[in-house]
Short mmCIF file of C-alpha atoms in Angstrom, two decimals:
data_model
loop_
_atom_site.label_atom_id
_atom_site.label_comp_id
_atom_site.label_asym_id
_atom_site.label_seq_id
_atom_site.Cartn_x
_atom_site.Cartn_y
_atom_site.Cartn_z
CA MET A 23 121.78 -68.45 -49.60
CA ALA A 24 125.20 -67.89 -51.12
CA THR A 25 128.00 -66.78 -48.85
CA PHE A 26 129.84 -63.53 -49.39
CA PRO A 27 133.53 -62.74 -48.99
CA ARG A 28 134.38 -62.20 -45.32
CA ASP A 29 136.95 -59.47 -45.99
CA LEU A 30 134.40 -57.07 -47.51
CA GLN A 31 131.82 -54.71 -46.10
CA TYR A 32 128.43 -54.21 -47.65
CA THR A 33 125.72 -51.61 -48.28
CA ARG A 34 121.97 -52.11 -48.38
CA GLU A 35 122.15 -51.15 -52.06
CA HIS A 36 124.40 -54.19 -52.73
CA GLU A 37 127.78 -52.54 -53.15
CA TRP A 38 130.85 -53.95 -51.46
CA ALA A 39 133.81 -52.03 -50.01
CA ARG A 40 137.31 -53.35 -49.41
CA VAL A 41 139.92 -51.43 -47.42
CA GLU A 42 143.21 -51.38 -49.34
CA GLY A 43 145.67 -49.18 -47.52
CA ASP A 44 144.35 -45.63 -47.63
CA VAL A 45 141.73 -46.25 -50.34
CA ILE A 46 138.47 -48.16 -50.45
CA ARG A 47 137.82 -50.37 -53.45
CA VAL A 48 134.15 -50.56 -54.47
CA GLY A 49 132.11 -52.98 -56.52
CA ILE A 50 128.71 -54.63 -56.59
CA THR A 51 127.88 -57.94 -54.93
CA ALA A 52 127.19 -61.30 -56.55
CA TYR A 53 123.59 -60.83 -55.44
CA ALA A 54 123.35 -57.56 -57.38
CA VAL A 55 124.98 -59.20 -60.40
CA GLU A 56 122.47 -62.04 -60.32
CA GLN A 57 119.59 -59.58 -60.15
CA LEU A 58 120.97 -57.48 -63.03
CA GLY A 59 121.84 -60.22 -65.49
CA ASP A 60 124.24 -59.39 -68.34
CA VAL A 61 125.91 -56.06 -67.61
CA THR A 62 126.26 -54.03 -70.81
CA LEU A 63 127.39 -50.58 -69.71
CA VAL A 64 128.76 -48.96 -66.57
CA ASP A 65 128.59 -45.21 -66.19
CA MET A 66 131.05 -43.95 -63.57
CA PRO A 67 132.53 -40.68 -62.31
CA ALA A 68 135.98 -39.49 -63.37
CA PRO A 69 139.01 -39.70 -61.06
CA GLY A 70 139.12 -36.60 -58.88
CA GLU A 71 135.35 -36.27 -58.53
CA ASP A 72 133.78 -36.38 -55.08
CA VAL A 73 131.19 -38.93 -54.09
CA GLN A 74 128.86 -38.92 -51.11
CA ALA A 75 128.07 -41.94 -48.95
CA HIS A 76 124.77 -43.58 -49.90
CA GLU A 77 124.32 -41.24 -52.84
CA ARG A 78 124.36 -42.16 -56.50
CA PHE A 79 127.78 -42.10 -58.11
CA GLY A 80 126.91 -43.80 -61.38
CA ASP A 81 124.67 -46.19 -63.23
CA ILE A 82 124.95 -49.78 -64.30
CA GLU A 83 122.97 -51.08 -67.26
CA SER A 84 122.01 -54.64 -68.03
CA VAL A 85 120.34 -55.73 -71.24
CA LYS A 86 116.99 -55.26 -69.56
CA ALA A 87 117.28 -52.23 -67.30
CA VAL A 88 119.33 -49.53 -65.66
CA SER A 89 120.19 -49.40 -61.95
CA GLU A 90 121.89 -46.76 -59.84
CA LEU A 91 125.22 -47.23 -58.10
CA PHE A 92 125.60 -45.91 -54.56
CA ALA A 93 128.83 -44.97 -52.82
CA PRO A 94 129.53 -46.87 -49.59
CA VAL A 95 131.61 -43.98 -48.22
CA SER A 96 132.22 -40.31 -49.02
CA GLY A 97 135.46 -39.18 -50.56
CA GLU A 98 137.40 -38.57 -53.73
CA VAL A 99 137.42 -41.00 -56.62
CA VAL A 100 141.03 -42.13 -57.09
CA ASP A 101 140.73 -44.73 -59.80
CA VAL A 102 138.07 -46.03 -62.16
CA ASN A 103 138.08 -49.51 -63.67
CA ALA A 104 138.77 -48.52 -67.29
CA ALA A 105 138.51 -52.14 -68.47
CA LEU A 106 134.74 -51.97 -67.96
CA GLU A 107 134.45 -49.45 -70.79
CA SER A 108 135.10 -52.14 -73.37
CA SER A 109 134.33 -55.21 -71.24
CA PRO A 110 131.39 -54.51 -68.94
CA GLU A 111 130.84 -58.28 -68.67
CA LEU A 112 133.80 -58.38 -66.24
CA VAL A 113 131.27 -57.33 -63.60
CA ASN A 114 129.36 -60.58 -64.22
CA GLU A 115 132.48 -62.71 -64.44
CA GLY A 116 134.22 -61.46 -61.31
CA PRO A 117 132.29 -58.90 -59.29
CA TYR A 118 134.88 -58.95 -56.46
CA GLU A 119 137.95 -59.08 -58.70
CA GLU A 120 138.26 -57.79 -62.30
CA GLY A 121 134.74 -56.41 -62.08
CA TRP A 122 135.49 -53.76 -59.43
CA LEU A 123 134.16 -50.26 -60.18
CA ILE A 124 136.08 -47.45 -58.45
CA THR A 125 138.46 -46.71 -55.61
CA ILE A 126 137.69 -43.91 -53.18
CA ARG A 127 139.98 -41.98 -50.80
CA PRO A 128 137.56 -41.69 -47.89
CA SER A 129 137.04 -38.30 -46.27
CA ASP A 130 135.62 -39.85 -43.11
CA GLN A 131 137.00 -43.24 -41.99
CA GLY A 132 134.14 -43.42 -39.50
CA GLU A 133 131.62 -44.09 -42.29
CA LEU A 134 133.05 -47.58 -42.76
CA ALA A 135 131.64 -48.55 -39.39
CA GLY A 136 128.16 -47.97 -40.73
CA LEU A 137 128.49 -50.74 -43.33
CA MET A 138 127.44 -54.36 -42.86
CA ASP A 139 129.83 -57.28 -42.52
CA ALA A 140 129.21 -60.42 -44.59
CA ALA A 141 127.06 -62.11 -41.94
CA LYS A 142 124.88 -59.03 -41.52
CA TYR A 143 124.56 -58.65 -45.29
CA GLU A 144 123.48 -62.27 -45.67
CA GLU A 145 120.93 -61.74 -42.93
CA TYR A 146 119.74 -58.59 -44.70
CA LEU A 147 119.33 -60.46 -48.01
CA GLY A 148 117.21 -63.01 -46.18
CA THR A 149 114.73 -60.25 -45.38
CA LEU A 150 114.49 -59.29 -49.08
CA ASP A 151 113.55 -62.67 -50.53
CA GLY A 152 110.03 -64.02 -50.44
CA MET B 25 102.71 -57.04 -51.43
CA THR B 26 101.03 -59.98 -53.07
CA GLU B 27 99.94 -59.68 -56.64
CA LEU B 28 97.66 -62.32 -58.05
CA LEU B 29 99.57 -63.64 -61.03
CA ARG B 30 98.58 -66.39 -63.38
CA GLU B 31 100.95 -69.18 -64.30
CA THR B 32 101.19 -71.21 -67.49
CA ALA B 33 100.97 -75.01 -67.43
CA LEU B 34 104.77 -75.03 -67.82
CA ILE B 35 105.57 -73.22 -64.59
CA ASP B 36 107.25 -76.25 -62.96
CA GLU B 37 109.37 -76.79 -66.08
CA HIS B 38 110.59 -73.19 -65.88
CA LEU B 39 111.41 -73.49 -62.19
CA ALA B 40 113.28 -76.76 -62.76
CA LEU B 41 115.29 -75.07 -65.53
CA GLY B 42 116.30 -72.30 -63.14
CA ALA B 43 114.28 -69.54 -64.77
CA ARG B 44 113.95 -66.18 -63.14
CA LEU B 45 110.26 -65.32 -63.12
CA VAL B 46 108.82 -61.83 -63.35
CA PRO B 47 105.31 -60.39 -63.54
CA PHE B 48 104.32 -59.67 -67.13
CA ALA B 49 100.83 -58.63 -68.26
CA GLY B 50 99.32 -60.35 -65.22
CA TRP B 51 101.37 -63.52 -65.65
CA ARG B 52 104.36 -64.93 -63.83
CA MET B 53 106.67 -65.56 -66.77
CA PRO B 54 110.31 -66.55 -67.24
CA VAL B 55 112.38 -63.48 -68.11
CA GLN B 56 115.60 -65.47 -68.43
CA TYR B 57 117.18 -68.86 -67.78
CA LYS B 58 120.92 -68.67 -68.45
CA GLY B 59 121.06 -65.00 -69.36
CA ILE B 60 119.60 -62.75 -72.02
CA LYS B 61 122.73 -62.51 -74.18
CA ALA B 62 123.35 -66.27 -74.24
CA GLU B 63 119.68 -66.95 -75.01
CA HIS B 64 119.59 -64.31 -77.73
CA GLY B 65 122.66 -65.87 -79.33
CA ALA B 66 121.17 -69.36 -79.13
CA VAL B 67 118.11 -68.29 -81.13
CA ARG B 68 120.21 -66.50 -83.76
CA THR B 69 122.69 -69.32 -84.26
CA ARG B 70 120.88 -72.53 -83.19
CA ALA B 71 117.39 -72.56 -81.74
CA GLY B 72 115.32 -71.48 -78.76
CA LEU B 73 112.10 -72.67 -77.18
CA PHE B 74 109.69 -70.12 -75.72
CA ASP B 75 106.63 -70.58 -73.55
CA VAL B 76 104.29 -67.87 -74.77
CA SER B 77 101.13 -69.42 -73.38
CA HIS B 78 100.20 -66.05 -71.91
CA MET B 79 99.22 -64.87 -75.40
CA GLY B 80 95.49 -64.61 -76.07
CA GLU B 81 93.76 -66.98 -78.47
CA LEU B 82 90.28 -66.38 -79.87
CA LEU B 83 88.43 -68.90 -81.99
CA ILE B 84 85.77 -67.67 -84.44
CA GLU B 85 83.67 -70.25 -86.23
CA GLY B 86 80.74 -70.15 -88.60
CA PRO B 87 79.76 -69.60 -92.23
CA ASP B 88 80.55 -65.88 -92.03
CA ALA B 89 83.67 -66.13 -89.90
CA VAL B 90 86.00 -64.78 -92.58
CA ALA B 91 83.79 -61.82 -93.48
CA ALA B 92 83.18 -61.01 -89.83
CA VAL B 93 86.86 -60.93 -88.86
CA ASP B 94 87.62 -59.09 -92.08
CA GLY B 95 85.38 -56.30 -90.79
CA LEU B 96 87.40 -55.98 -87.59
CA VAL B 97 90.98 -55.75 -88.79
CA THR B 98 92.90 -53.57 -91.24
CA ASN B 99 94.47 -56.29 -93.39
CA ASP B 100 92.49 -58.24 -95.99
CA VAL B 101 91.30 -61.43 -94.33
CA SER B 102 88.97 -62.24 -97.24
CA LYS B 103 92.00 -63.27 -99.30
CA LEU B 104 93.24 -65.74 -96.69
CA GLU B 105 93.32 -69.31 -97.90
CA VAL B 106 92.72 -72.22 -95.58
CA GLY B 107 96.03 -72.92 -93.84
CA GLN B 108 97.27 -69.37 -94.23
CA ALA B 109 98.12 -66.75 -91.59
CA LEU B 110 98.15 -62.96 -91.73
CA TYR B 111 99.71 -60.22 -89.62
CA THR B 112 97.39 -57.29 -89.04
CA VAL B 113 96.37 -54.60 -86.63
CA CYS B 114 92.95 -54.01 -85.17
CA CYS B 115 91.98 -50.35 -84.93
CA ASN B 116 89.25 -48.40 -83.18
CA ASP B 117 86.83 -46.09 -85.05
CA ASP B 118 89.44 -43.32 -84.94
CA GLY B 119 92.03 -45.45 -86.72
CA TYR B 120 94.23 -45.94 -83.65
CA ILE B 121 95.69 -49.31 -82.75
CA LEU B 122 93.83 -51.55 -80.30
CA ASP B 123 96.25 -54.43 -80.83
CA ASP B 124 98.38 -56.22 -83.37
CA LEU B 125 97.25 -59.73 -84.23
CA ILE B 126 97.92 -62.78 -86.29
CA VAL B 127 94.83 -64.25 -87.95
CA TYR B 128 95.05 -67.93 -88.91
CA ARG B 129 92.50 -69.53 -91.21
CA LEU B 130 92.55 -73.00 -89.67
CA GLU B 131 89.60 -74.33 -91.63
CA ASP B 132 87.18 -72.99 -94.20
CA GLU B 133 84.89 -71.56 -91.52
CA LYS B 134 87.26 -71.47 -88.57
CA LEU B 135 89.64 -68.64 -87.73
CA LEU B 136 92.13 -68.34 -84.90
CA VAL B 137 93.13 -64.86 -83.75
CA VAL B 138 96.21 -64.48 -81.56
CA CYS B 139 96.44 -61.27 -79.57
CA ASN B 140 98.75 -59.84 -76.92
CA ALA B 141 98.26 -61.05 -73.34
CA SER B 142 97.88 -57.47 -72.14
CA ASN B 143 95.04 -56.87 -74.61
CA ARG B 144 93.23 -60.15 -74.32
CA ASN B 145 90.13 -58.90 -72.50
CA LYS B 146 89.92 -55.72 -74.56
CA ILE B 147 90.14 -57.59 -77.87
CA ALA B 148 87.85 -60.40 -76.75
CA SER B 149 85.10 -57.93 -75.83
CA HIS B 150 85.71 -55.84 -78.95
CA PHE B 151 85.29 -58.96 -81.09
CA ARG B 152 82.35 -60.24 -79.07
CA VAL B 153 80.47 -56.94 -79.50
CA HIS B 154 81.15 -56.63 -83.23
CA LEU B 155 80.76 -60.25 -84.25
CA GLY B 156 77.16 -60.55 -83.09
CA ASN B 157 75.37 -63.79 -82.31
CA GLU B 158 75.47 -65.53 -85.68
CA LEU B 159 78.95 -66.87 -85.10
CA SER B 160 80.53 -69.05 -82.52
CA PHE B 161 83.11 -66.98 -80.65
CA GLU B 162 85.29 -68.41 -77.94
CA ASP B 163 88.18 -67.03 -75.91
CA ILE B 164 90.26 -70.20 -75.59
CA SER B 165 93.32 -68.51 -74.06
CA ASP B 166 92.96 -70.44 -70.81
CA ARG B 167 92.71 -73.81 -72.48
CA TRP B 168 95.43 -73.44 -75.08
CA ALA B 169 99.16 -73.24 -74.62
CA LEU B 170 101.50 -71.67 -77.15
CA LEU B 171 105.13 -72.64 -77.62
CA ALA B 172 107.51 -71.01 -80.07
CA LEU B 173 110.44 -72.91 -81.54
CA GLN B 174 112.67 -70.36 -83.26
CA GLY B 175 116.06 -70.31 -84.91
CA PRO B 176 117.97 -71.73 -87.89
CA SER B 177 117.81 -75.26 -86.42
CA ALA B 178 114.06 -75.14 -85.73
CA ALA B 179 113.09 -77.21 -88.79
CA ALA B 180 115.72 -79.87 -88.06
CA ILE B 181 114.43 -80.14 -84.49
CA MET B 182 110.87 -80.49 -85.76
CA GLN B 183 112.03 -83.33 -87.93
CA ASP B 184 113.87 -85.02 -85.04
CA VAL B 185 110.84 -84.78 -82.78
CA GLY B 186 108.96 -86.76 -85.42
CA ALA B 187 106.80 -84.02 -86.88
CA PRO B 188 105.32 -84.96 -90.27
CA SER B 189 106.66 -83.38 -93.45
CA ALA B 190 103.52 -81.24 -93.59
CA VAL B 191 105.07 -79.38 -90.65
CA THR B 192 108.70 -79.27 -91.72
CA ASP B 193 107.65 -78.22 -95.24
CA LEU B 194 105.33 -75.45 -94.04
CA ALA B 195 105.91 -72.18 -95.90
CA PRO B 196 106.19 -68.93 -93.92
CA PHE B 197 102.81 -67.78 -92.58
CA ARG B 198 101.20 -71.16 -93.18
CA VAL B 199 99.54 -73.29 -90.55
CA CYS B 200 98.58 -76.98 -90.37
CA LYS B 201 97.16 -79.53 -88.00
CA ALA B 202 99.56 -82.22 -86.88
CA GLU B 203 100.48 -84.67 -84.18
CA ILE B 204 103.70 -84.22 -82.23
CA THR B 205 104.68 -86.96 -79.77
CA GLY B 206 101.08 -88.10 -79.72
CA VAL B 207 99.68 -84.65 -78.97
CA ASP B 208 97.26 -82.90 -81.33
CA VAL B 209 98.68 -79.52 -82.25
CA TRP B 210 98.31 -76.69 -84.71
CA VAL B 211 101.69 -75.65 -86.04
CA ALA B 212 102.37 -72.36 -87.82
CA ARG B 213 105.51 -71.08 -89.50
CA THR B 214 105.35 -67.78 -87.62
CA GLY B 215 107.31 -66.12 -84.86
CA TYR B 216 108.53 -62.95 -83.21
CA THR B 217 112.30 -63.20 -83.44
CA GLY B 218 113.35 -62.46 -87.01
CA GLU B 219 114.38 -66.11 -87.43
CA ASP B 220 112.81 -69.08 -89.14
CA GLY B 221 110.63 -71.02 -86.75
CA PHE B 222 107.34 -72.43 -85.64
CA GLU B 223 104.59 -71.61 -83.23
CA ILE B 224 102.82 -74.59 -81.73
CA PHE B 225 99.32 -74.47 -80.25
CA CYS B 226 98.07 -77.31 -78.07
CA ALA B 227 95.85 -78.01 -75.10
CA SER B 228 97.41 -76.54 -71.95
CA GLU B 229 97.49 -79.87 -70.13
CA GLU B 230 99.49 -81.42 -72.96
CA SER B 231 102.00 -78.62 -73.28
CA VAL B 232 104.47 -80.23 -70.84
CA THR B 233 104.70 -83.28 -73.12
CA VAL B 234 105.41 -81.15 -76.19
CA TRP B 235 107.82 -78.86 -74.31
CA ARG B 236 109.87 -81.80 -73.00
CA ALA B 237 109.88 -83.61 -76.33
CA LEU B 238 111.13 -80.51 -78.14
CA LEU B 239 113.80 -79.76 -75.53
CA SER B 240 115.03 -83.33 -75.71
CA ALA B 241 114.98 -83.54 -79.53
CA GLY B 242 116.66 -80.15 -79.64
CA LYS B 243 119.47 -80.98 -77.25
CA PRO B 244 121.91 -82.19 -79.94
CA HIS B 245 121.10 -79.00 -81.88
CA GLY B 246 121.93 -76.75 -78.95
CA LEU B 247 118.31 -75.78 -78.28
CA GLU B 248 117.85 -73.59 -75.20
CA PRO B 249 114.78 -72.40 -73.31
CA ILE B 250 114.37 -68.66 -73.88
CA GLY B 251 112.79 -66.05 -71.62
CA LEU B 252 110.95 -62.83 -72.33
CA GLY B 253 114.15 -60.81 -71.96
CA ALA B 254 115.72 -62.27 -75.10
CA ARG B 255 112.33 -62.33 -76.82
CA ASP B 256 112.38 -58.55 -76.49
CA THR B 257 115.92 -58.03 -77.82
CA LEU B 258 115.27 -60.47 -80.69
CA ARG B 259 112.07 -58.77 -81.79
CA LEU B 260 113.66 -55.32 -81.46
CA GLU B 261 116.58 -56.25 -83.74
CA ALA B 262 114.00 -57.52 -86.25
CA ARG B 263 111.98 -54.30 -85.76
CA LEU B 264 108.84 -56.12 -84.77
CA ALA B 265 106.54 -53.77 -82.87
CA LEU B 266 105.75 -54.38 -79.22
CA TYR B 267 102.25 -53.34 -78.19
CA GLY B 268 102.33 -51.00 -75.22
CA ASN B 269 105.79 -49.77 -76.26
CA ASP B 270 105.91 -48.94 -79.97
CA ILE B 271 102.21 -49.04 -80.75
CA ASP B 272 99.13 -48.37 -78.65
CA GLU B 273 95.84 -46.49 -78.78
CA SER B 274 97.67 -43.19 -79.32
CA THR B 275 99.42 -44.38 -82.49
CA ASN B 276 98.05 -45.11 -85.94
CA PRO B 277 99.42 -47.77 -88.28
CA TYR B 278 100.79 -45.28 -90.81
CA GLU B 279 103.09 -43.47 -88.40
CA ALA B 280 104.10 -46.82 -86.86
CA GLY B 281 105.37 -48.03 -90.26
CA LEU B 282 102.52 -50.54 -90.45
CA GLY B 283 100.72 -48.95 -93.40
CA TRP B 284 101.41 -52.17 -95.31
CA VAL B 285 98.86 -54.04 -93.19
CA VAL B 286 96.11 -51.50 -93.94
CA LYS B 287 94.09 -52.40 -97.04
CA LEU B 288 91.61 -49.59 -97.58
CA ASP B 289 90.12 -50.57 -100.93
CA ARG B 290 87.93 -53.43 -99.88
CA ASN B 291 84.94 -54.16 -97.67
CA GLU B 292 84.09 -51.88 -94.79
CA PHE B 293 86.04 -52.47 -91.55
CA VAL B 294 86.25 -50.71 -88.19
CA GLY B 295 88.40 -47.60 -88.53
CA ARG B 296 88.45 -47.49 -92.34
CA THR B 297 87.00 -43.98 -92.73
CA ALA B 298 89.39 -42.55 -90.16
CA LEU B 299 92.37 -44.41 -91.61
CA ARG B 300 91.61 -43.08 -95.08
CA ALA B 301 91.57 -39.55 -93.69
CA ILE B 302 94.82 -40.14 -91.79
CA LYS B 303 96.46 -41.51 -94.92
CA GLU B 304 95.32 -38.58 -97.05
CA ALA B 305 96.34 -35.97 -94.49
CA GLY B 306 99.66 -37.74 -93.88
CA SER B 307 101.08 -38.37 -90.41
CA ASP B 308 103.41 -35.71 -89.09
CA ARG B 309 105.55 -38.23 -87.20
CA ARG B 310 107.23 -41.54 -87.90
CA LEU B 311 108.47 -44.47 -85.87
CA VAL B 312 112.15 -44.68 -86.74
CA GLY B 313 114.99 -46.98 -85.81
CA PHE B 314 118.13 -45.44 -84.40
CA GLU B 315 121.45 -46.60 -83.11
CA MET B 316 123.46 -44.91 -80.41
CA THR B 317 126.67 -43.40 -81.70
CA GLY B 318 127.53 -42.04 -78.26
CA ARG B 319 127.98 -44.12 -75.14
CA GLY B 320 124.58 -44.95 -73.68
CA ILE B 321 121.52 -47.15 -73.88
CA ALA B 322 118.16 -45.66 -74.81
CA ARG B 323 115.16 -46.95 -72.91
CA HIS B 324 111.39 -46.74 -73.32
CA GLY B 325 110.19 -43.25 -72.41
CA TYR B 326 113.49 -41.36 -72.80
CA PRO B 327 113.18 -38.02 -74.65
CA ILE B 328 114.51 -37.70 -78.20
CA VAL B 329 116.01 -34.25 -78.71
CA ALA B 330 117.17 -32.14 -81.63
CA ASP B 331 118.51 -28.57 -81.47
CA GLY B 332 118.13 -28.57 -77.72
CA LYS B 333 114.45 -29.39 -77.55
CA GLN B 334 112.42 -32.54 -77.24
CA VAL B 335 111.11 -33.77 -80.60
CA GLY B 336 109.99 -37.26 -79.70
CA THR B 337 110.12 -40.19 -77.33
CA VAL B 338 111.93 -43.52 -77.32
CA THR B 339 109.43 -46.39 -77.46
CA SER B 340 111.91 -49.30 -77.28
CA GLY B 341 115.61 -49.41 -76.59
CA SER B 342 118.25 -51.87 -75.48
CA PRO B 343 121.55 -53.35 -76.52
CA GLY B 344 121.20 -55.38 -79.71
CA PRO B 345 123.30 -58.44 -78.91
CA THR B 346 123.60 -59.62 -82.53
CA VAL B 347 124.03 -56.23 -84.19
CA GLY B 348 126.52 -55.30 -81.47
CA LYS B 349 125.12 -51.82 -81.02
CA ASN B 350 122.74 -50.08 -78.68
CA ILE B 351 119.57 -49.66 -80.70
CA GLY B 352 116.07 -48.31 -80.34
CA LEU B 353 112.81 -47.16 -81.85
CA GLY B 354 111.03 -43.88 -81.31
CA TYR B 355 108.63 -41.41 -82.84
CA VAL B 356 110.13 -38.29 -84.43
CA PRO B 357 108.75 -35.56 -86.70
CA LYS B 358 108.71 -36.61 -90.33
CA ALA B 359 111.39 -34.04 -91.16
CA LEU B 360 113.78 -35.88 -88.81
CA SER B 361 112.95 -39.40 -89.95
CA ARG B 362 115.36 -39.74 -92.87
CA ILE B 363 118.16 -42.34 -92.64
CA GLY B 364 121.32 -40.68 -91.37
CA THR B 365 119.58 -37.91 -89.42
CA ALA B 366 121.45 -37.06 -86.22
CA LEU B 367 119.34 -37.21 -83.06
CA GLY B 368 120.06 -36.90 -79.37
CA ILE B 369 118.70 -39.24 -76.72
CA GLU B 370 118.38 -37.73 -73.27
CA ILE B 371 119.72 -40.31 -70.85
CA ARG B 372 119.32 -39.25 -67.23
CA GLY B 373 119.82 -35.58 -68.03
CA LYS B 374 122.68 -36.08 -70.51
CA VAL B 375 122.15 -35.89 -74.26
CA VAL B 376 123.85 -38.80 -76.06
CA ASP B 377 124.28 -38.91 -79.85
CA ALA B 378 122.24 -41.26 -82.00
CA VAL B 379 121.53 -41.59 -85.70
CA VAL B 380 118.49 -42.76 -87.65
CA VAL B 381 119.28 -46.05 -89.38
CA ARG B 382 117.57 -48.42 -91.75
CA THR B 383 115.48 -51.16 -90.16
CA PRO B 384 115.28 -54.02 -89.47
CA PHE B 385 118.52 -53.72 -87.53
CA TYR B 386 119.00 -57.44 -88.14
CA LYS B 387 117.91 -59.50 -91.11
CA ARG B 388 118.68 -63.20 -91.42
#
């Protein structure tokens, strides 16, 4: 089992969240990337739109299939990774870095506590395989 | 949940190569090794090796083998020479498509029919019922493996693996018997990618030998193992129909753009009367190719819309890695089938622009 960055928090739907000052940066995990294969299109909300924790905020398409993206926390979308419009493969190349998806200004800081840390996420992945 | 899936004789090779395996038509098959885009590119620019041993193979032998198979498919098998292959469909009495097939005349009185894995039992029983007892009929799918070597470097790799010139000189849609690395094989110049290439039939237990020899001879040529994911994008760019997506028992060959494999003016065959009627009446819909002009990827089952209402359904859709566009196939009314016609594809509730384009999307 691969290890996952310790400074991130994780959802059961394989998104990660990183606290950066008063916003939360969101992406998908290396596990999700491996499952998806080549990412070819990412459909995301516009800045200013509201997202709800654990609800769909967009879609990510690989060559083979489409998957839904779920928000780790509720809040307002501050920024969207515009580079993914022309270079969706950044998600494959660096899911925790250039391949980030959106930043959210959380409406309820308490929701972060409901996410998994890296160890818990790795444990959770163990229950999915086999 | 445990699903009972069959595995080809090459399963350990796939696992060793790091393939991701998925269920497909009752088989556990590699969907990708390195990634669909990289594999797609390898086949277009160099070469790829596919394990397609899940495909069905039927052997029909006897003095009337040619006439008997001729009576079961829409294309004219009676004109097949020994060593020649033919693409065809097999229809039911109503003229609707039971499967698409390649018929190989291996010997004077010996035909090989290759069908889709998902249709193997259906086609085997259809043939068994119609062929009667005069002929020897055998479903050899479990005993035979099928490898496909596809791409511009395929012939050079065949040469390097020591295949005789009878193989490297094969014309398209020709088949011959040969020996490759000591293994008896049938090799055909056929494929499902839009590239030059070969399909190699051999006994299942010998397929590992052939697979390894080809991979090793192909290494200097940049040969890669290719999964079903890239097989699908390659065939879509070449506008080769996929049974269960673009054609099935609710589609007839004329509307699917396969009228060219229906030869009506010859001996009687299953579906001929109905097909003649369909041809005379004219189909009111057409399978067209489209590319997305808006931002989105069409997928199988998505509605095709025009003037705010649904006019058809997407049968295949994905990014086309070589054409660099998101492409697809779908049935639309004849009036909307002309090249350049604007269509909408409904993608998760949003209508995204598309346009009917000439196919194949890719031609080598």
